[in-house]
Coordinates of C-alpha atoms in Angstrom, one line a residue:
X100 CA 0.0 0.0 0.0
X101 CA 3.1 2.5 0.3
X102 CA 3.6 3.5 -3.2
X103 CA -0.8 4.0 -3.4
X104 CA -0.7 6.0 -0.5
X105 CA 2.3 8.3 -2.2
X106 CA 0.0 8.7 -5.1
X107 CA -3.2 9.5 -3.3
X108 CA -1.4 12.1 -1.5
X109 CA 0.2 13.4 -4.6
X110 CA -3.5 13.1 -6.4
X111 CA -4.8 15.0 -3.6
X112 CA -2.1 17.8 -3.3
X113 CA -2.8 18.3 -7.7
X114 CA -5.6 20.2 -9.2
X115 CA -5.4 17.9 -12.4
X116 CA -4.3 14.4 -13.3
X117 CA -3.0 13.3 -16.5
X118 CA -2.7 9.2 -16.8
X119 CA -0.5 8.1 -19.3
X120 CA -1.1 5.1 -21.4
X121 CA 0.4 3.3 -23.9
X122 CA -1.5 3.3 -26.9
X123 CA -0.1 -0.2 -27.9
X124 CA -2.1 -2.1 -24.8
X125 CA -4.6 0.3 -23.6
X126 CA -6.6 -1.0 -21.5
X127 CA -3.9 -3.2 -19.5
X128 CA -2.1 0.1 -19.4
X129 CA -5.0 1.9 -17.4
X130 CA -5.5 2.1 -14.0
X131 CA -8.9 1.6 -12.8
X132 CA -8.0 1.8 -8.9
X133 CA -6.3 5.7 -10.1
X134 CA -9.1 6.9 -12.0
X135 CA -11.5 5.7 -9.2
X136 CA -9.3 7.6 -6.4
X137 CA -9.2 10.6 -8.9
X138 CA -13.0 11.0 -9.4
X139 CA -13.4 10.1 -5.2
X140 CA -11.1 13.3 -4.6
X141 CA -13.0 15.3 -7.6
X142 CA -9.5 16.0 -9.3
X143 CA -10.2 16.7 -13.1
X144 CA -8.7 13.5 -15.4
X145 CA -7.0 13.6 -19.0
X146 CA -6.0 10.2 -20.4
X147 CA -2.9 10.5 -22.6
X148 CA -2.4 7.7 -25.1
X149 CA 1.6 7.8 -25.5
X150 CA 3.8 6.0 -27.9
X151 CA 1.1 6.7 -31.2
X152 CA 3.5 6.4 -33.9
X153 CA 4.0 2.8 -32.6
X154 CA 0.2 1.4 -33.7
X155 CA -2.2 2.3 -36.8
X156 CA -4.2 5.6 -36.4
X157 CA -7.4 3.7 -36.5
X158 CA -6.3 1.6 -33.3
X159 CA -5.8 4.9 -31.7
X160 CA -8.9 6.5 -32.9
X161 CA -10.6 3.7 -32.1
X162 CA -9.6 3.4 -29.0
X163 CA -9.6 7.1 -27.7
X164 CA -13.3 6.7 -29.2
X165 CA -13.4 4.3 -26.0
X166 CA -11.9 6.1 -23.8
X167 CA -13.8 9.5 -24.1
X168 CA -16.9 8.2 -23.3
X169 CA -15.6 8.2 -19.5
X170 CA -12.8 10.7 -20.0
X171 CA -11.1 13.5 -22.0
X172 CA -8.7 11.3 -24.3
X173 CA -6.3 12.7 -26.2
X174 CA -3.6 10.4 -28.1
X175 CA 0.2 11.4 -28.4
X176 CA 3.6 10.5 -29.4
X177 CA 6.6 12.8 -26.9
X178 CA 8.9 10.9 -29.8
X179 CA 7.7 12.8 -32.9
X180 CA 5.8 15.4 -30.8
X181 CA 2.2 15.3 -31.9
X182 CA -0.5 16.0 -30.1
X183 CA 2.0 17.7 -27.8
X184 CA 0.6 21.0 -28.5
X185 CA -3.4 19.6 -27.9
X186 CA -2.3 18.2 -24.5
X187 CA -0.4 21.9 -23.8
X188 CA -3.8 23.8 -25.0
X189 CA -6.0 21.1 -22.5
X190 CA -3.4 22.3 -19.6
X191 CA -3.8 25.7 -20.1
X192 CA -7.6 26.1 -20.3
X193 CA -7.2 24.3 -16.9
X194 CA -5.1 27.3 -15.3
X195 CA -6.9 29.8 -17.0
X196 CA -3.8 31.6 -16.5
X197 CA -3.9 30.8 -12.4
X198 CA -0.9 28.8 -10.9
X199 CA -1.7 25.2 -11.0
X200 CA 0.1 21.8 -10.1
X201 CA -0.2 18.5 -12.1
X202 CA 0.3 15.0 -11.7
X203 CA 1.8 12.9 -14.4
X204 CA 0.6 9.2 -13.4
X205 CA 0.8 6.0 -15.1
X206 CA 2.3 2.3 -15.1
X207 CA 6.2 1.9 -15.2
X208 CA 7.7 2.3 -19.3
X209 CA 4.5 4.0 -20.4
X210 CA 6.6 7.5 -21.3
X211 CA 5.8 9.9 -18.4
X212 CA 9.1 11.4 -18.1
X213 CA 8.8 11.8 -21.8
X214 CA 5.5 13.5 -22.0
X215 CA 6.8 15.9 -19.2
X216 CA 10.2 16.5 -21.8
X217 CA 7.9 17.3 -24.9
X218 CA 5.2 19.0 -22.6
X219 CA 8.6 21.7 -21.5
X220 CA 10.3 21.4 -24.7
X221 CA 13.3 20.7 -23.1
X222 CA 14.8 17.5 -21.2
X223 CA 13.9 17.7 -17.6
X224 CA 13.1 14.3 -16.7
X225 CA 15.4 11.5 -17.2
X226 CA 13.8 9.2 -19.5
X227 CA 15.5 5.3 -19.8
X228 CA 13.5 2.2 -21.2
X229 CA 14.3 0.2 -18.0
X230 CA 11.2 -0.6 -15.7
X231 CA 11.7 1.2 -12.3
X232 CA 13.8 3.8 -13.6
X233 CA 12.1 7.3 -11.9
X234 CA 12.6 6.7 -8.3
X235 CA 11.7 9.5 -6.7
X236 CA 9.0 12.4 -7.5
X237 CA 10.1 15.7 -9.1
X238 CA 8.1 19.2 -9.7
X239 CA 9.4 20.3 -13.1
X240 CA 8.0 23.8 -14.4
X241 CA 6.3 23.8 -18.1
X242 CA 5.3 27.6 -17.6
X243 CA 4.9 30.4 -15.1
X244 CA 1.7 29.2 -14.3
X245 CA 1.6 25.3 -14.8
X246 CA 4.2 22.9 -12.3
X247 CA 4.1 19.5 -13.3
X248 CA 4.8 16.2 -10.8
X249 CA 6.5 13.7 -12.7
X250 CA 5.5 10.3 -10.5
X251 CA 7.2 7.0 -10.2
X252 CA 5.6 4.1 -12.1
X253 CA 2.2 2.6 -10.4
X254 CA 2.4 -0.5 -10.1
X255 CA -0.6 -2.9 -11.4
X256 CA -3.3 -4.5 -9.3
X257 CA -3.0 -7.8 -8.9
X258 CA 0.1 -9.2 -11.2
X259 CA 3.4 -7.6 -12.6
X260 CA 2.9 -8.1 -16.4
X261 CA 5.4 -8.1 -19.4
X262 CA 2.5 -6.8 -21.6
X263 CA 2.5 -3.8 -19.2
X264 CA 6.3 -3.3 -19.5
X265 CA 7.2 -3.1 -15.7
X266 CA 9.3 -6.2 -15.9
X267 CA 13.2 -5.6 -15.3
X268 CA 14.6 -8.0 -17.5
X269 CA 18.0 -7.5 -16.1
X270 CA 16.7 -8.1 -12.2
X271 CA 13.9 -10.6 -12.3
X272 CA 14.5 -14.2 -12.7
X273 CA 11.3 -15.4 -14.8
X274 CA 12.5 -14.2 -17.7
X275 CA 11.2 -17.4 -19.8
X276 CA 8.1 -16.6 -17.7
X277 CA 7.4 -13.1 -19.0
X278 CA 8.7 -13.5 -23.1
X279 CA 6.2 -16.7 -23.2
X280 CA 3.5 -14.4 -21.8
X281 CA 4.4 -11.4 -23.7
X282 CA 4.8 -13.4 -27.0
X283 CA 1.6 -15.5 -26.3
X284 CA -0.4 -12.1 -26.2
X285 CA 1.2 -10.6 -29.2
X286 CA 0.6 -13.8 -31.1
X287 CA -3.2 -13.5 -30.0
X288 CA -3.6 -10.1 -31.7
X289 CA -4.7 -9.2 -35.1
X290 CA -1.7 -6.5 -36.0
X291 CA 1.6 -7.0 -34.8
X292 CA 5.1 -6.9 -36.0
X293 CA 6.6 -9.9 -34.7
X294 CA 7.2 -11.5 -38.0
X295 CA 8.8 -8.5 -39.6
X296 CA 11.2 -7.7 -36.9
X297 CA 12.1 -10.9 -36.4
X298 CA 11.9 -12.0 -39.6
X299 CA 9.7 -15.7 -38.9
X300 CA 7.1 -17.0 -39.8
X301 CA 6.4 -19.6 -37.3
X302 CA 4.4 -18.3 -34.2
X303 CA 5.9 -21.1 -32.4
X304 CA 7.7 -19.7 -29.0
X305 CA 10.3 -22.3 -28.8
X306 CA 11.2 -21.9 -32.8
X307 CA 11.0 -18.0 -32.5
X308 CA 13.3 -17.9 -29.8
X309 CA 15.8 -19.9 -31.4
X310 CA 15.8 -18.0 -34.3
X311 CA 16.6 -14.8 -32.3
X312 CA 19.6 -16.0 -30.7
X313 CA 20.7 -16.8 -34.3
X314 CA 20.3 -14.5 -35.9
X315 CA 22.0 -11.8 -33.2
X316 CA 24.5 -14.2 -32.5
X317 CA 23.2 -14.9 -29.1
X318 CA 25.9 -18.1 -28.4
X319 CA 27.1 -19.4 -25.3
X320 CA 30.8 -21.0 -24.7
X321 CA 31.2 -24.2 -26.6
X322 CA 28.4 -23.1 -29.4
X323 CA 25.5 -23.4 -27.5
X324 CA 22.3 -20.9 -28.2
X325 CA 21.9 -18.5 -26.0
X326 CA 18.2 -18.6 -25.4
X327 CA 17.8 -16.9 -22.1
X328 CA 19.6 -13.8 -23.9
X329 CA 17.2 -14.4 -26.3
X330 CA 13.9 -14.4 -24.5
X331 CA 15.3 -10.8 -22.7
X332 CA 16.0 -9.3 -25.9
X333 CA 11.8 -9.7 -26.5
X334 CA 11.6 -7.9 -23.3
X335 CA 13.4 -4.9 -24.2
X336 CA 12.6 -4.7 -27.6
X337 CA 8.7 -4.1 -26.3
X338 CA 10.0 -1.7 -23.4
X339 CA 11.8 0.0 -26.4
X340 CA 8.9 0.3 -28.5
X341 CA 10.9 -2.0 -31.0
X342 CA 8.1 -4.7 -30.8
X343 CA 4.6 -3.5 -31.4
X344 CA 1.0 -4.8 -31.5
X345 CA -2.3 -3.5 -31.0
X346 CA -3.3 -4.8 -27.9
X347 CA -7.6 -5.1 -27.3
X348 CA -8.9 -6.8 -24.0
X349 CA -10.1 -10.0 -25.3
X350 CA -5.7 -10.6 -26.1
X351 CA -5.2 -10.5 -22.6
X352 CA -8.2 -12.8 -21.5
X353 CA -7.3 -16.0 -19.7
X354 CA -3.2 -15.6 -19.0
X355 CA -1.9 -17.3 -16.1
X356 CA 0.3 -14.9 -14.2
X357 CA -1.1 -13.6 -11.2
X358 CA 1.7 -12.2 -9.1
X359 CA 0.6 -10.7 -5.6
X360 CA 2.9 -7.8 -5.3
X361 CA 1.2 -5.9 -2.1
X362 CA -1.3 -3.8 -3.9

């Protein structure tokens, strides 16, 4: 319950909340316990779809469609910049040129830091593709009038989740656990581009991993594959944004690991 209780407080101490979501798994990527707490406190609620350029337009439009019938939606990519300037314009018919605070929320790896960076034009948060990686909470200044709180990751409900991207592949020792699960989901969905970045055409797990480590030269001493290098490379190329899919919620239906990790 520590790291809710942060964000409560931190909700509570904000006059507006922007989730951010990745736009390639949506509706994993949202946090119904936050929006709940937000609307309890009567905080006003933007949900950011971040990382765009990495699905179709339809999926976004489609899914923002979704979205807005609950909350202000607005889809983005901090890589390329657009819808940058919409989310700025939403901020500052908030103020209404009074001084108000912010709160940047979302799961680990879904791009806070780098909304924050496009939102000041300028790098102010640090910004790394490695779960975990904002540690603490920092006020960072877009204007005179608008501070923003860039939060640590919230962690899901319920299970840790490669699909959701707060696995650290280099710390946690299920990584055959987490690429199955991750690559089993992908598989599931209807756009994807597993086969082109990994150039296969099985969507066999065991065949697809041995064709990574081949083809990167993923070899252990003596000339044995490395698969286990293998099966982490799946996990940061989807923290990267180098493996993409569009994720809907009948993908996710039905997976098997339910991780307690004292929500």
């Amino acid at each position: 319950m520590g790291l809710w209780n942060y964000v409560f407080g931190i909700v509570r101490e904000t006059d507006f909340v922007i989730e951010v979501v990745d736009a390639r798994v949506p509706y994993e990527s949202r946090s119904e316990r936050l929006e709940r707490a937000v609307k309890s406190i009567g905080n006003n609620l933007v949900v950011v779809l971040n990382k765009a350029d990495l699905v179709p337009k339809e999926f976004t439009e489609k899914t923002k469609a979704i979205i807005s019938e609950e909350y202000p939606c607005i889809f983005i990519s901090s890589k390329d910049r657009h819808g940058v300037v919409r989310l700025k314009n939403v901020l500052r018919e908030v103020s209404k040129g009074e001084k108000v605070r912010v709160a940047v929320i979302g799961y680990t790896n879904t791009g806070k830091s780098s909304i924050i960076n496009a939102l000041r034009g300028k790098k102010s948060a640090k910004v790394a593709p490695t779960p975990g990686y904002t540690k603490y909470g920092q006020w960072v200044k877009m204007n005179e009038n608008i501070l923003l709180w860039d939060t640590p990751g919230v962690l899901p409900s319920g299970k840790i989740s490669a699909i959701k991207g707060n696995i650290n592949q280099e710390k946690t020792k299920n990584i055959s656990i987490y690429s199955r699960e991750l690559l089993d989901i992908i598989m599931k969905t209807k756009v994807n581009n597993l086969k082109e970045l990994y150039n296969v055409e099985t969507m066999n797990y065991d065949e697809i991993i041995k064709s990574i480590a081949k083809r990167r030269g993923f070899v252990l001493k003596g000339g044995e594959l490395d698969l286990k290098r293998a099966e982490k490379a799946i996990l940061i190329d989807w923290n990267r944004g180098k493996l993409t899919a569009c994720v809907e919620k009948e993908d996710t239906e039905n997976q098997n690991i339910n991780i307690d990790d004292d929500q």
